[in-house]
């Protein structure tokens, strides 16, 4: 990367705290390669201090920065022939915009599909013959899918529905399109429809929800990469967890795969269509396998203990993957040996490993990850409960600069995979409906009790913290459990759920209707019970809030409503507002935010 020097020079590095070095250390994503031109690749890096897209000619070794925007860019894809980079252009992180196109070697950006107004993105598929499929979502139109057949002519709308839907994948010959949709009204469990690209006609349907009566989801994992092959790799939940199967929508056949692993399983094709790269996530750690389709043989791909956050099979049969652990920073490796892509500049300092803890909770055993500060004795420690977002996500044994910063400052960090988290089976993920937020806090509360009784956590110095859904749980927690926590630190939170519903993007409204069982008008008591602003007058601890002014997921006005209520009664609070969306892609801005959080906590704990 020609512009990839770290923002901190070598002579300055010794004076920079390790926690800041972790944020500034250059990182790269797993490179995506062009299907018809595998030596051309695209990746994301923070090498300039802002996360942007980079084109990489693997044959010559030349790397080039593709995008350069004040608030960063991470959404991009290569055309199958490798001739162009498509990237999504929004305004200051608001996630509302259009797709742009730039030549792989560099040149002017142009609007990729003329005639499509700005929208929230809902998937993109590009065919080897030039066919373009664009998924869109707007408040007025709901979900729409548009096709430019063969890359020629005006975009043609072939799908429309008020509920959430998006582009899944395009078959290798561009004749078939798989769409994920929630027309049945359950935004947490999608159904699949395969359409003919030529006229938009329906080829086949797959609906495990049985019209919305069963909570069983499906996901498009990808069409076979072989021309003329109509097999579609699909994720399903029929046995209580995510696992793959092969569906041929043309032949009307479903083939279950003999992958007997205990956790959630995902998969992707090898380039010749004969085998699958299998990703297995179990109890906050990940691993890789190779599955031979004809023989049903499952062979372990050796990776270190930790988390694999992405993997891709190359034409030569090797597998490239992005690996990290809580102690070791991320690296892109290959089964062929060595590091695939090593950004310039100082490496991130390592952190401390995680300990695994299981705690009995009201809904079953709760899995938590614990990190202790080095050299700080046996405890009890001031402790930060760092709550993950999503909510359909999970904390894992992966490198994370935020928790590591707290550890560096002498805090223990506890991360809880509460009900609603992924990786522990469908029932665990789906359990939070209707009593939204309150169920998660029951699990966090059970782990809190363990942390105090075990001697890990000082009960007088307990910080509840999180971003996005974690920020929502933080504000809800300090209101509903005012005696349990010493401080609250919430980033980009839901604070006033009714106002958030009014202002948020349409796809999230659909999710909220699923979680609560209706709109705020239909089930007002549920929204009231789960809204932090309902309990704002019960907050007794200092609270810190940060929010993006252009956030479409947790909009700013509902945060302001909550802050106004705090201010009206003179509650101790601080607010930081910044010009971006749902978080920042600018490294120095992120460091600033963490520094402000740490300063707030230390001032109010000391």
XYZ file of C-alpha atoms in Angstrom:
606
model
C 0.000 0.000 0.000
C 1.680 3.145 -1.176
C -0.088 5.252 1.447
C -0.044 2.656 4.180
C 2.325 4.108 6.748
C 1.041 4.106 10.291
C -0.122 7.507 11.547
C 2.420 7.120 14.366
C 6.113 7.212 13.423
C 8.631 4.724 14.840
C 10.283 7.317 17.054
C 6.916 8.186 18.573
C 5.712 4.609 19.117
C 7.479 4.190 22.444
C 5.478 7.108 23.888
C 2.120 5.867 22.620
C 0.098 3.669 24.996
C -0.335 0.067 23.870
C -4.107 0.457 23.714
C -3.801 3.268 21.163
C -1.234 1.301 19.175
C -3.766 -1.514 18.786
C -6.266 0.817 17.160
C -3.661 2.444 14.912
C -1.912 -0.744 13.808
C -2.620 -1.323 10.096
C -5.113 -4.115 9.494
C -6.549 -5.812 6.443
C -9.707 -7.771 5.774
C -9.775 -11.158 4.069
C -9.127 -10.365 0.367
C -11.997 -11.039 -2.028
C -10.836 -12.223 -5.451
C -12.449 -11.916 -8.873
C -14.025 -15.182 -10.003
C -12.752 -14.968 -13.588
C -9.515 -13.162 -12.691
C -8.286 -14.670 -9.399
C -5.102 -12.585 -9.340
C -7.183 -9.473 -8.829
C -8.384 -8.875 -5.302
C -10.141 -6.317 -3.112
C -9.697 -5.736 0.604
C -10.377 -3.185 3.342
C -7.609 -1.551 5.360
C -7.141 1.236 7.893
C -3.586 1.911 6.637
C -4.227 5.634 6.112
C -6.047 6.029 9.416
C -9.485 5.523 7.849
C -10.982 2.232 6.726
C -11.052 2.262 2.909
C -11.099 -0.144 -0.044
C -7.898 -1.288 -1.769
C -7.349 -3.073 -5.084
C -4.531 -5.642 -5.173
C -2.945 -7.162 -8.269
C -1.559 -10.341 -6.766
C 0.527 -11.061 -9.847
C 2.492 -7.817 -9.751
C 2.083 -7.114 -6.041
C 0.720 -3.618 -6.744
C -1.800 -2.326 -4.210
C -3.885 0.774 -4.802
C -6.275 2.714 -2.610
C -9.661 2.783 -4.346
C -11.734 5.032 -2.097
C -10.797 8.087 -0.072
C -13.689 9.576 1.896
C -13.797 11.524 5.148
C -15.864 8.898 6.951
C -14.414 5.818 5.261
C -15.723 3.071 2.984
C -16.067 -0.654 3.605
C -18.790 -1.898 1.245
C -17.275 -2.970 -2.065
C -17.104 -5.848 -4.531
C -15.128 -6.813 -7.626
C -16.797 -7.617 -10.918
C -16.261 -11.286 -11.877
C -13.850 -10.291 -14.652
C -11.853 -8.157 -12.221
C -12.084 -5.083 -14.425
C -14.037 -2.884 -12.006
C -14.562 -2.204 -8.324
C -18.073 -1.411 -7.166
C -18.416 0.524 -3.916
C -21.350 1.943 -1.993
C -21.456 5.713 -1.602
C -23.493 7.088 1.293
C -23.363 10.452 3.070
C -21.338 10.672 6.272
C -22.233 7.153 7.383
C -26.013 7.381 6.915
C -26.031 4.117 4.857
C -28.307 5.731 2.249
C -26.816 6.083 -1.214
C -25.946 4.522 -4.561
C -23.412 2.085 -5.986
C -20.408 3.604 -7.741
C -17.964 1.940 -10.140
C -14.243 2.501 -10.688
C -11.745 0.736 -13.006
C -9.528 -1.750 -11.185
C -6.380 0.076 -12.346
C -7.803 3.439 -11.238
C -9.795 6.208 -12.846
C -12.953 8.197 -12.419
C -15.847 7.009 -10.284
C -19.189 6.803 -12.081
C -22.678 5.888 -10.946
C -22.808 2.150 -11.529
C -26.518 1.856 -12.363
C -28.182 4.900 -13.849
C -31.849 5.331 -13.061
C -31.842 3.991 -9.501
C -32.388 6.597 -6.819
C -30.556 6.490 -3.502
C -31.623 3.793 -1.046
C -30.426 1.564 1.738
C -28.538 -1.366 0.196
C -30.227 -4.772 0.178
C -27.684 -6.933 -1.599
C -25.769 -6.856 -4.874
C -24.960 -9.599 -7.378
C -22.778 -9.236 -10.471
C -22.681 -11.805 -13.269
C -19.807 -12.827 -15.516
C -21.854 -11.756 -18.556
C -22.307 -8.253 -17.131
C -25.694 -8.864 -15.528
C -26.296 -6.628 -12.516
C -28.787 -7.274 -9.707
C -29.323 -4.514 -7.139
C -31.353 -4.870 -3.949
C -32.793 -1.690 -2.451
C -34.758 -0.687 0.617
C -36.590 2.600 1.207
C -39.237 3.799 3.626
C -41.647 4.490 0.768
C -41.169 1.390 -1.403
C -40.101 -1.281 1.044
C -37.820 -3.839 -0.625
C -37.202 -3.897 -4.374
C -34.838 -5.828 -6.642
C -33.694 -4.481 -10.020
C -31.880 -6.207 -12.895
C -29.771 -4.923 -15.771
C -29.650 -8.006 -17.978
C -26.295 -8.602 -19.584
C -25.215 -5.217 -18.280
C -27.112 -3.456 -21.063
C -30.127 -1.196 -20.871
C -32.199 0.276 -18.070
C -32.709 -1.468 -14.735
C -35.889 -3.544 -14.596
C -37.726 -4.133 -11.330
C -38.392 -7.857 -10.825
C -39.334 -7.931 -7.127
C -41.201 -5.675 -4.693
C -42.637 -6.171 -1.207
C -43.237 -4.073 1.898
C -41.434 -6.525 4.162
C -37.670 -6.997 4.270
C -35.995 -8.794 1.379
C -32.635 -8.808 -0.311
C -30.495 -10.221 -3.070
C -29.031 -13.616 -2.211
C -26.960 -14.728 -5.200
C -26.858 -14.998 -8.980
C -26.209 -18.334 -10.663
C -22.901 -18.659 -12.503
C -24.584 -18.306 -15.907
C -26.732 -15.372 -14.676
C -29.969 -17.207 -15.455
C -31.238 -17.608 -11.881
C -31.516 -15.238 -8.948
C -31.987 -16.295 -5.315
C -33.825 -13.811 -3.095
C -34.130 -13.920 0.687
C -37.464 -12.515 1.861
C -39.683 -12.165 4.920
C -43.050 -11.711 3.252
C -44.550 -13.841 6.050
C -43.718 -11.026 8.503
C -40.996 -12.709 10.567
C -37.883 -10.621 9.964
C -35.704 -13.042 11.944
C -36.421 -16.067 9.732
C -36.132 -15.619 5.980
C -37.611 -17.729 3.214
C -36.102 -18.197 -0.254
C -37.389 -17.616 -3.762
C -35.525 -18.340 -6.979
C -36.460 -16.176 -9.961
C -35.625 -16.315 -13.665
C -33.480 -13.322 -14.489
C -34.914 -13.191 -18.018
C -38.471 -12.325 -16.969
C -38.649 -12.390 -13.164
C -40.754 -15.548 -13.155
C -40.711 -17.806 -10.112
C -38.688 -21.001 -10.474
C -39.024 -22.389 -6.946
C -39.804 -21.491 -3.336
C -38.344 -22.742 -0.073
C -40.196 -21.710 3.084
C -39.301 -23.423 6.331
C -41.494 -20.949 8.247
C -44.607 -22.517 6.658
C -46.126 -19.119 6.046
C -44.768 -17.613 9.235
C -46.065 -20.326 11.579
C -42.659 -21.916 12.284
C -39.561 -20.061 13.539
C -37.124 -21.674 11.111
C -34.888 -19.513 8.931
C -33.096 -20.028 5.629
C -30.100 -18.197 4.185
C -28.497 -18.093 0.750
C -24.868 -19.228 0.937
C -24.235 -19.201 -2.800
C -24.847 -20.875 -6.160
C -22.380 -23.427 -7.451
C -19.439 -21.679 -9.194
C -19.772 -24.022 -12.188
C -21.537 -22.904 -15.387
C -24.814 -24.734 -15.953
C -24.913 -26.049 -12.373
C -28.135 -24.941 -10.646
C -27.234 -26.209 -7.170
C -27.659 -23.601 -4.438
C -25.917 -23.853 -1.086
C -28.427 -22.949 1.615
C -28.217 -22.472 5.381
C -31.110 -23.912 7.409
C -32.168 -24.358 11.059
C -34.145 -27.580 10.858
C -32.112 -29.309 13.577
C -31.977 -26.384 15.977
C -28.808 -24.742 14.657
C -27.465 -23.257 11.451
C -26.098 -25.838 9.020
C -25.807 -26.103 5.227
C -27.609 -28.192 2.645
C -27.700 -28.218 -1.154
C -30.936 -27.252 -2.861
C -31.412 -27.548 -6.615
C -34.391 -25.287 -7.367
C -34.581 -26.512 -10.960
C -34.467 -30.241 -10.194
C -36.510 -29.768 -7.030
C -34.074 -31.735 -4.850
C -32.693 -31.129 -1.366
C -29.477 -32.822 -0.257
C -28.614 -32.902 3.426
C -24.908 -32.910 4.248
C -23.244 -35.282 6.695
C -21.627 -32.576 8.796
C -22.002 -33.674 12.402
C -20.496 -30.791 14.345
C -22.006 -29.403 17.583
C -22.098 -25.682 16.794
C -23.374 -23.453 14.006
C -22.045 -24.433 10.595
C -21.674 -22.319 7.464
C -20.069 -23.210 4.143
C -18.819 -21.938 0.801
C -17.875 -23.643 -2.448
C -14.464 -24.661 -3.664
C -14.024 -23.166 -7.168
C -14.643 -26.477 -8.990
C -17.889 -27.171 -7.107
C -16.698 -30.558 -5.797
C -16.195 -29.613 -2.156
C -17.085 -27.062 0.501
C -15.088 -24.932 2.919
C -16.940 -25.428 6.187
C -16.815 -22.849 8.969
C -17.745 -24.142 12.421
C -18.531 -21.776 15.304
C -18.853 -23.368 18.731
C -18.671 -21.855 22.209
C -17.084 -18.586 21.024
C -14.332 -20.195 18.926
C -14.094 -21.105 15.262
C -12.488 -23.711 13.040
C -12.414 -24.839 9.394
C -13.121 -28.124 7.618
C -13.186 -29.406 4.039
C -16.272 -31.386 3.017
C -16.152 -33.621 -0.076
C -19.638 -33.608 -1.554
C -19.545 -36.982 -3.378
C -17.882 -38.991 -0.617
C -19.297 -37.002 2.345
C -15.791 -36.953 3.822
C -15.152 -34.229 6.393
C -11.493 -33.311 6.913
C -10.181 -30.823 9.457
C -8.265 -27.796 8.141
C -5.682 -27.017 10.789
C -5.943 -23.521 12.264
C -4.752 -22.194 15.652
C -7.164 -22.003 18.572
C -9.150 -18.780 18.372
C -11.598 -17.375 15.844
C -11.771 -17.652 12.067
C -13.790 -14.699 10.817
C -13.727 -15.561 7.125
C -12.316 -18.094 4.670
C -12.132 -18.552 0.919
C -10.907 -21.414 -1.269
C -8.528 -20.435 -4.077
C -8.376 -22.075 -7.542
C -5.262 -24.039 -6.533
C -7.199 -25.683 -3.676
C -5.580 -23.693 -0.885
C -7.742 -21.908 1.680
C -7.074 -18.365 2.854
C -8.555 -17.308 6.169
C -8.604 -14.405 8.625
C -7.655 -15.557 12.126
C -7.185 -13.947 15.517
C -7.571 -14.634 19.211
C -8.236 -12.335 22.148
C -4.477 -12.268 22.780
C -3.155 -12.221 19.205
C -4.017 -9.624 16.505
C -5.657 -10.676 13.220
C -3.679 -12.122 10.334
C -4.608 -13.455 6.884
C -3.090 -16.916 6.491
C -3.143 -19.641 3.859
C -3.158 -23.410 4.159
C -0.402 -23.251 1.538
C 1.745 -21.667 4.232
C 2.586 -18.195 5.438
C 0.854 -14.848 5.675
C -1.155 -13.852 2.606
C -1.363 -10.100 3.100
C 0.802 -8.251 5.594
C 0.164 -4.502 5.891
C 3.127 -2.197 6.528
C 3.737 -0.521 9.846
C 4.029 -1.581 13.466
C 1.999 -4.601 14.530
C -0.657 -4.346 17.192
C 0.574 -5.202 20.694
C -0.883 -8.450 21.938
C -3.419 -8.511 24.776
C -4.385 -11.069 27.425
C -6.196 -14.319 26.615
C -9.823 -14.940 27.544
C -11.074 -17.346 30.157
C -14.303 -19.243 29.544
C -16.986 -19.152 32.231
C -20.350 -20.911 32.347
C -22.999 -19.558 34.727
C -26.449 -20.961 35.480
C -29.043 -18.419 34.362
C -32.853 -18.300 34.368
C -33.006 -19.541 30.786
C -30.131 -22.023 30.877
C -26.357 -21.975 31.124
C -24.858 -18.638 30.076
C -21.470 -18.460 28.382
C -19.180 -15.562 29.280
C -15.638 -14.558 28.330
C -13.381 -12.997 30.975
C -10.125 -11.076 30.681
C -8.082 -10.074 33.742
C -5.483 -7.291 33.902
C -1.922 -8.542 34.033
C 0.113 -7.807 37.139
C -2.845 -6.440 39.115
C -3.035 -9.145 41.764
C -5.881 -11.559 42.364
C -8.747 -9.082 42.526
C -11.398 -8.087 43.044
C -10.954 -5.727 40.100
C -12.918 -2.790 38.808
C -14.875 -4.569 36.105
C -16.418 -3.593 32.805
C -19.293 -5.650 31.480
C -18.815 -5.025 27.751
C -22.134 -6.000 26.151
C -22.176 -6.963 22.472
C -24.555 -5.562 19.892
C -26.703 -7.299 17.336
C -28.500 -8.684 19.244
C -28.052 -11.661 16.906
C -24.283 -11.729 17.280
C -21.851 -13.143 19.814
C -18.580 -12.291 21.479
C -15.770 -14.687 20.650
C -12.137 -15.467 21.307
C -11.110 -12.824 18.776
C -8.883 -9.767 18.948
C -10.762 -6.647 20.044
C -9.038 -3.349 20.747
C -11.853 -1.973 22.896
C -11.845 -4.619 25.644
C -8.044 -4.716 25.498
C -7.952 -0.984 26.286
C -9.957 -1.523 29.476
C -7.647 -4.380 30.507
C -4.628 -2.126 29.986
C -6.185 0.358 32.413
C -6.494 -2.216 35.171
C -10.061 -3.403 34.584
C -11.345 -6.931 34.285
C -13.603 -7.302 31.260
C -16.597 -9.628 31.126
C -18.475 -10.290 27.906
C -21.749 -12.224 28.076
C -23.355 -14.197 25.255
C -26.868 -13.611 26.561
C -30.059 -15.107 25.143
C -30.389 -13.592 21.685
C -26.758 -14.344 20.849
C -25.857 -16.570 17.939
C -23.713 -19.699 18.160
C -25.691 -21.526 20.864
C -28.612 -22.875 18.857
C -31.801 -21.426 17.424
C -33.783 -21.481 20.672
C -31.138 -19.419 22.463
C -31.110 -16.830 19.666
C -34.888 -16.607 19.403
C -35.558 -16.454 23.160
C -35.611 -12.669 23.537
C -38.920 -11.993 21.791
C -41.582 -9.805 23.450
C -39.594 -9.176 26.681
C -36.939 -7.473 24.611
C -33.890 -6.347 26.560
C -35.223 -7.639 29.866
C -34.339 -11.249 29.042
C -30.783 -10.340 28.052
C -30.362 -8.392 31.296
C -31.431 -11.445 33.302
C -28.497 -13.363 31.825
C -26.092 -10.456 32.307
C -27.331 -10.179 35.889
C -26.621 -13.857 36.551
C -23.051 -13.440 35.320
C -22.704 -10.264 37.369
C -23.637 -12.204 40.517
C -21.021 -14.836 39.666
C -18.381 -12.163 39.009
C -18.932 -10.607 42.430
C -19.282 -13.850 44.406
C -16.229 -15.391 42.757
C -14.047 -12.472 43.814
C -13.390 -11.301 40.265
C -15.384 -8.061 40.385
C -15.495 -5.273 42.943
C -19.245 -4.680 43.503
C -18.571 -0.987 44.144
C -16.819 -0.549 40.783
C -19.004 -2.210 38.164
C -19.387 -0.574 34.749
C -22.136 -1.595 32.334
C -21.058 -0.697 28.810
C -21.854 -1.465 25.196
C -22.551 -0.168 21.721
C -25.669 -0.353 19.544
C -27.812 -3.134 21.084
C -25.214 -3.239 23.841
C -25.788 0.483 24.362
C -29.532 -0.148 24.537
C -28.986 -2.849 27.170
C -26.692 -0.509 29.086
C -29.304 2.246 29.381
C -32.043 -0.274 30.097
C -29.843 -1.959 32.704
C -28.962 1.151 34.695
C -32.666 2.044 34.739
C -34.114 -1.353 35.664
C -31.194 -2.491 37.864
C -30.135 0.848 39.445
C -28.453 -0.796 42.448
C -26.456 -3.301 40.414
C -24.152 -0.946 38.523
C -21.776 1.874 39.404
C -21.632 3.550 35.968
C -23.169 3.268 32.515
C -21.322 3.849 29.222
C -23.539 3.596 26.136
C -22.488 4.104 22.509
C -24.987 4.611 19.648
C -27.836 3.230 21.802
C -31.562 2.807 21.506
C -32.733 5.114 24.287
C -36.369 5.922 23.435
C -37.712 2.878 21.607
C -40.912 4.422 20.263
C -39.086 7.388 18.733
C -36.335 5.085 17.481
C -38.964 3.023 15.659
C -40.396 6.129 14.026
C -37.030 7.332 12.711
C -35.023 4.171 11.955
C -34.480 2.503 8.572
C -37.314 0.332 7.271
C -35.462 -2.977 7.664
C -35.031 -2.356 11.384
C -38.698 -1.483 11.771
C -39.467 -4.933 10.400
C -37.088 -6.504 12.900
C -38.681 -4.588 15.770
C -42.156 -5.735 14.715
C -40.868 -9.305 14.873
C -39.173 -8.856 18.242
C -42.101 -7.091 19.904
C -44.948 -8.787 18.056
C -46.183 -5.589 16.415
C -45.719 -1.840 16.117
C -45.623 0.614 19.044
C -49.275 1.379 18.311
C -50.249 -2.319 18.360
C -48.320 -3.421 21.477
C -47.492 -0.183 23.327
C -47.061 -1.961 26.664
C -44.209 -4.092 25.300
C -42.330 -1.126 23.881
C -42.814 0.773 27.133
C -41.518 -2.153 29.198
C -38.390 -2.402 27.045
C -37.628 1.267 26.470
C -34.805 2.830 28.512
C -36.627 6.175 28.628
C -39.391 4.528 30.693
C -36.875 4.090 33.513
C -34.769 7.209 33.019
C -35.963 8.763 36.291
C -34.762 5.659 38.162
C -31.172 6.039 36.951
C -28.955 6.721 39.971
C -25.476 6.343 38.465
C -23.414 8.613 36.214
C -23.981 7.802 32.552
C -21.913 8.534 29.453
C -23.515 8.454 25.984
C -21.971 8.830 22.543
C -24.015 9.029 19.353
C -23.593 9.526 15.616
C -25.484 12.461 14.158
C -26.291 10.522 10.936
C -27.139 7.141 12.465
C -30.020 5.385 10.626
C -30.076 2.471 13.086
C -30.190 4.294 16.416
C -31.247 7.776 15.265
C -30.059 10.841 17.094
C -33.406 12.383 18.144
C -34.400 9.453 20.347
C -31.037 9.769 22.111
C -31.673 13.491 22.596
C -35.065 12.705 24.151
C -33.371 10.524 26.756
C -30.611 13.053 27.414
C -33.182 15.823 27.883
C -34.858 13.751 30.587
C -31.544 13.204 32.357
C -30.764 16.910 32.179
C -34.217 17.933 33.428
C -33.616 16.289 36.780
C -29.937 17.173 37.047
C -28.687 13.591 36.668
C -24.942 13.188 36.255
C -24.280 12.544 32.585
C -22.048 13.435 29.667
C -22.828 13.244 25.964
C -20.520 13.132 22.966
C -21.966 13.659 19.498
C -19.954 13.122 16.313
C -20.514 13.551 12.576
C -20.877 9.966 11.400
C -23.403 7.146 11.400
C -23.594 3.965 13.450
C -20.000 4.194 14.668
C -16.896 5.587 13.013
C -14.451 4.193 10.442
C -11.857 6.836 11.320
C -9.160 5.462 13.627
C -8.392 8.714 15.488
C -12.094 9.334 16.046
C -12.483 5.867 17.523
C -9.456 6.432 19.779
C -10.953 9.746 20.878
C -14.199 8.024 21.814
C -12.470 5.303 23.832
C -10.287 7.900 25.549
C -13.384 9.885 26.552
C -15.060 6.743 27.884
C -12.023 5.725 29.937
C -11.600 9.245 31.293
C -15.264 9.387 32.319
C -15.088 6.049 34.093
C -11.850 6.777 35.924
C -13.075 10.188 37.095
C -16.239 8.702 38.557
C -14.666 5.588 40.062
C -11.575 7.172 41.643
